[in-house]
Amino acid sequence: MIAIGGCEVVTIGKKADPVIDINQQSPIGVVYLFKAELDSNNISAASRIMAEPNGNKILAQDKYDLYSEMSRLKNKFNKKPITSIASDSLQPDSYAVTMEYDYINTIKFTTLKINNDWFIVGYKE
């Protein structure tokens, strides 16, 4: 019987990607949550994590008006992978998050912290 043992001295390959919680507790997490809701065809939940740039929640009528825009974004993402994401602070409670999806397209989100949760207050393609 022959037993061979060893230990890892050198790792070849890239580092493991950092774990990002998909929730409203961080600017990047809220962007992942937004995309996940759109990928799941849950447009009403995606519109709930959006807010006005002044920090107010979006009114029900405005959410209804956003439905076609959210459907358009859902079709644009269409379960394509997020290939790169980066954030840049604008103010202590506001971040710009640039998301690249499918290695080609980018979209820039503006996020705002309201009562300990992060919301998307705008985006630009």
mmCIF file with all atom_site columns, N, CA, C and O in Angstrom, residues 37-38 41-49 63 67 70:
data_model
loop_
_atom_site.group_PDB
_atom_site.id
_atom_site.type_symbol
_atom_site.label_atom_id
_atom_site.label_alt_id
_atom_site.label_comp_id
_atom_site.label_asym_id
_atom_site.label_entity_id
_atom_site.label_seq_id
_atom_site.pdbx_PDB_ins_code
_atom_site.Cartn_x
_atom_site.Cartn_y
_atom_site.Cartn_z
_atom_site.occupancy
_atom_site.B_iso_or_equiv
_atom_site.pdbx_formal_charge
_atom_site.auth_seq_id
_atom_site.auth_comp_id
_atom_site.auth_asym_id
_atom_site.auth_atom_id
_atom_site.pdbx_PDB_model_num
ATOM 1  N N  . GLU A 1 37 ? -33.876 41.062 -9.608  1.00 0.00 ? 37 GLU A N  1
ATOM 2  C CA . GLU A 1 37 ? -35.341 41.211 -9.676  1.00 0.00 ? 37 GLU A CA 1
ATOM 3  C C  . GLU A 1 37 ? -35.810 41.305 -11.124 1.00 0.00 ? 37 GLU A C  1
ATOM 4  O O  . GLU A 1 37 ? -36.828 40.717 -11.495 1.00 0.00 ? 37 GLU A O  1
ATOM 5  N N  . LEU A 1 38 ? -35.074 42.029 -11.952 1.00 0.00 ? 38 LEU A N  1
ATOM 6  C CA . LEU A 1 38 ? -35.443 42.116 -13.362 1.00 0.00 ? 38 LEU A CA 1
ATOM 7  C C  . LEU A 1 38 ? -35.272 40.774 -14.062 1.00 0.00 ? 38 LEU A C  1
ATOM 8  O O  . LEU A 1 38 ? -36.111 40.380 -14.874 1.00 0.00 ? 38 LEU A O  1
ATOM 9  N N  . ASN A 1 41 ? -38.120 38.576 -13.554 1.00 0.00 ? 41 ASN A N  1
ATOM 10 C CA . ASN A 1 41 ? -39.358 39.161 -14.067 1.00 0.00 ? 41 ASN A CA 1
ATOM 11 C C  . ASN A 1 41 ? -40.220 39.726 -12.943 1.00 0.00 ? 41 ASN A C  1
ATOM 12 O O  . ASN A 1 41 ? -41.441 39.724 -13.019 1.00 0.00 ? 41 ASN A O  1
ATOM 13 N N  . ASN A 1 42 ? -39.579 40.202 -11.884 1.00 0.00 ? 42 ASN A N  1
ATOM 14 C CA . ASN A 1 42 ? -40.282 40.798 -10.757 1.00 0.00 ? 42 ASN A CA 1
ATOM 15 C C  . ASN A 1 42 ? -40.116 42.310 -10.834 1.00 0.00 ? 42 ASN A C  1
ATOM 16 O O  . ASN A 1 42 ? -39.360 42.921 -10.079 1.00 0.00 ? 42 ASN A O  1
ATOM 17 N N  . ILE A 1 43 ? -40.819 42.899 -11.779 1.00 0.00 ? 43 ILE A N  1
ATOM 18 C CA . ILE A 1 43 ? -40.667 44.326 -12.071 1.00 0.00 ? 43 ILE A CA 1
ATOM 19 C C  . ILE A 1 43 ? -41.164 45.181 -10.913 1.00 0.00 ? 43 ILE A C  1
ATOM 20 O O  . ILE A 1 43 ? -40.583 46.223 -10.615 1.00 0.00 ? 43 ILE A O  1
ATOM 21 N N  . SER A 1 44 ? -42.191 44.742 -10.225 1.00 0.00 ? 44 SER A N  1
ATOM 22 C CA . SER A 1 44 ? -42.696 45.537 -9.101  1.00 0.00 ? 44 SER A CA 1
ATOM 23 C C  . SER A 1 44 ? -41.668 45.607 -7.978  1.00 0.00 ? 44 SER A C  1
ATOM 24 O O  . SER A 1 44 ? -41.483 46.652 -7.354  1.00 0.00 ? 44 SER A O  1
ATOM 25 N N  . ALA A 1 45 ? -40.952 44.518 -7.720  1.00 0.00 ? 45 ALA A N  1
ATOM 26 C CA . ALA A 1 45 ? -39.900 44.544 -6.689  1.00 0.00 ? 45 ALA A CA 1
ATOM 27 C C  . ALA A 1 45 ? -38.726 45.403 -7.138  1.00 0.00 ? 45 ALA A C  1
ATOM 28 O O  . ALA A 1 45 ? -38.128 46.101 -6.320  1.00 0.00 ? 45 ALA A O  1
ATOM 29 N N  . ALA A 1 46 ? -38.405 45.375 -8.420  1.00 0.00 ? 46 ALA A N  1
ATOM 30 C CA . ALA A 1 46 ? -37.314 46.207 -8.937  1.00 0.00 ? 46 ALA A CA 1
ATOM 31 C C  . ALA A 1 46 ? -37.662 47.691 -8.793  1.00 0.00 ? 46 ALA A C  1
ATOM 32 O O  . ALA A 1 46 ? -36.799 48.502 -8.449  1.00 0.00 ? 46 ALA A O  1
ATOM 33 N N  . SER A 1 47 ? -38.906 48.036 -8.999  1.00 0.00 ? 47 SER A N  1
ATOM 34 C CA . SER A 1 47 ? -39.296 49.448 -8.867  1.00 0.00 ? 47 SER A CA 1
ATOM 35 C C  . SER A 1 47 ? -39.351 49.890 -7.404  1.00 0.00 ? 47 SER A C  1
ATOM 36 O O  . SER A 1 47 ? -39.212 51.070 -7.113  1.00 0.00 ? 47 SER A O  1
ATOM 37 N N  . ARG A 1 48 ? -39.500 48.939 -6.465  1.00 0.00 ? 48 ARG A N  1
ATOM 38 C CA . ARG A 1 48 ? -39.510 49.291 -5.043  1.00 0.00 ? 48 ARG A CA 1
ATOM 39 C C  . ARG A 1 48 ? -38.140 49.677 -4.511  1.00 0.00 ? 48 ARG A C  1
ATOM 40 O O  . ARG A 1 48 ? -38.049 50.326 -3.470  1.00 0.00 ? 48 ARG A O  1
ATOM 41 N N  . ILE A 1 49 ? -37.077 49.286 -5.198  1.00 0.00 ? 49 ILE A N  1
ATOM 42 C CA . ILE A 1 49 ? -35.748 49.657 -4.732  1.00 0.00 ? 49 ILE A CA 1
ATOM 43 C C  . ILE A 1 49 ? -35.228 50.893 -5.460  1.00 0.00 ? 49 ILE A C  1
ATOM 44 O O  . ILE A 1 49 ? -34.048 51.199 -5.397  1.00 0.00 ? 49 ILE A O  1
ATOM 45 N N  . LYS A 1 63 ? -44.517 54.528 -9.996  1.00 0.00 ? 63 LYS A N  1
ATOM 46 C CA . LYS A 1 63 ? -44.076 53.147 -10.177 1.00 0.00 ? 63 LYS A CA 1
ATOM 47 C C  . LYS A 1 63 ? -44.808 52.513 -11.353 1.00 0.00 ? 63 LYS A C  1
ATOM 48 O O  . LYS A 1 63 ? -44.223 51.776 -12.143 1.00 0.00 ? 63 LYS A O  1
ATOM 49 N N  . TYR A 1 67 ? -43.215 51.062 -15.258 1.00 0.00 ? 67 TYR A N  1
ATOM 50 C CA . TYR A 1 67 ? -43.341 49.664 -15.666 1.00 0.00 ? 67 TYR A CA 1
ATOM 51 C C  . TYR A 1 67 ? -42.760 49.409 -17.058 1.00 0.00 ? 67 TYR A C  1
ATOM 52 O O  . TYR A 1 67 ? -42.009 48.459 -17.259 1.00 0.00 ? 67 TYR A O  1
ATOM 53 N N  . MET A 1 70 ? -38.967 49.630 -16.937 1.00 0.00 ? 70 MET A N  1
ATOM 54 C CA . MET A 1 70 ? -38.396 48.460 -16.268 1.00 0.00 ? 70 MET A CA 1
ATOM 55 C C  . MET A 1 70 ? -38.452 47.241 -17.196 1.00 0.00 ? 70 MET A C  1
ATOM 56 O O  . MET A 1 70 ? -37.516 46.435 -17.228 1.00 0.00 ? 70 MET A O  1
#
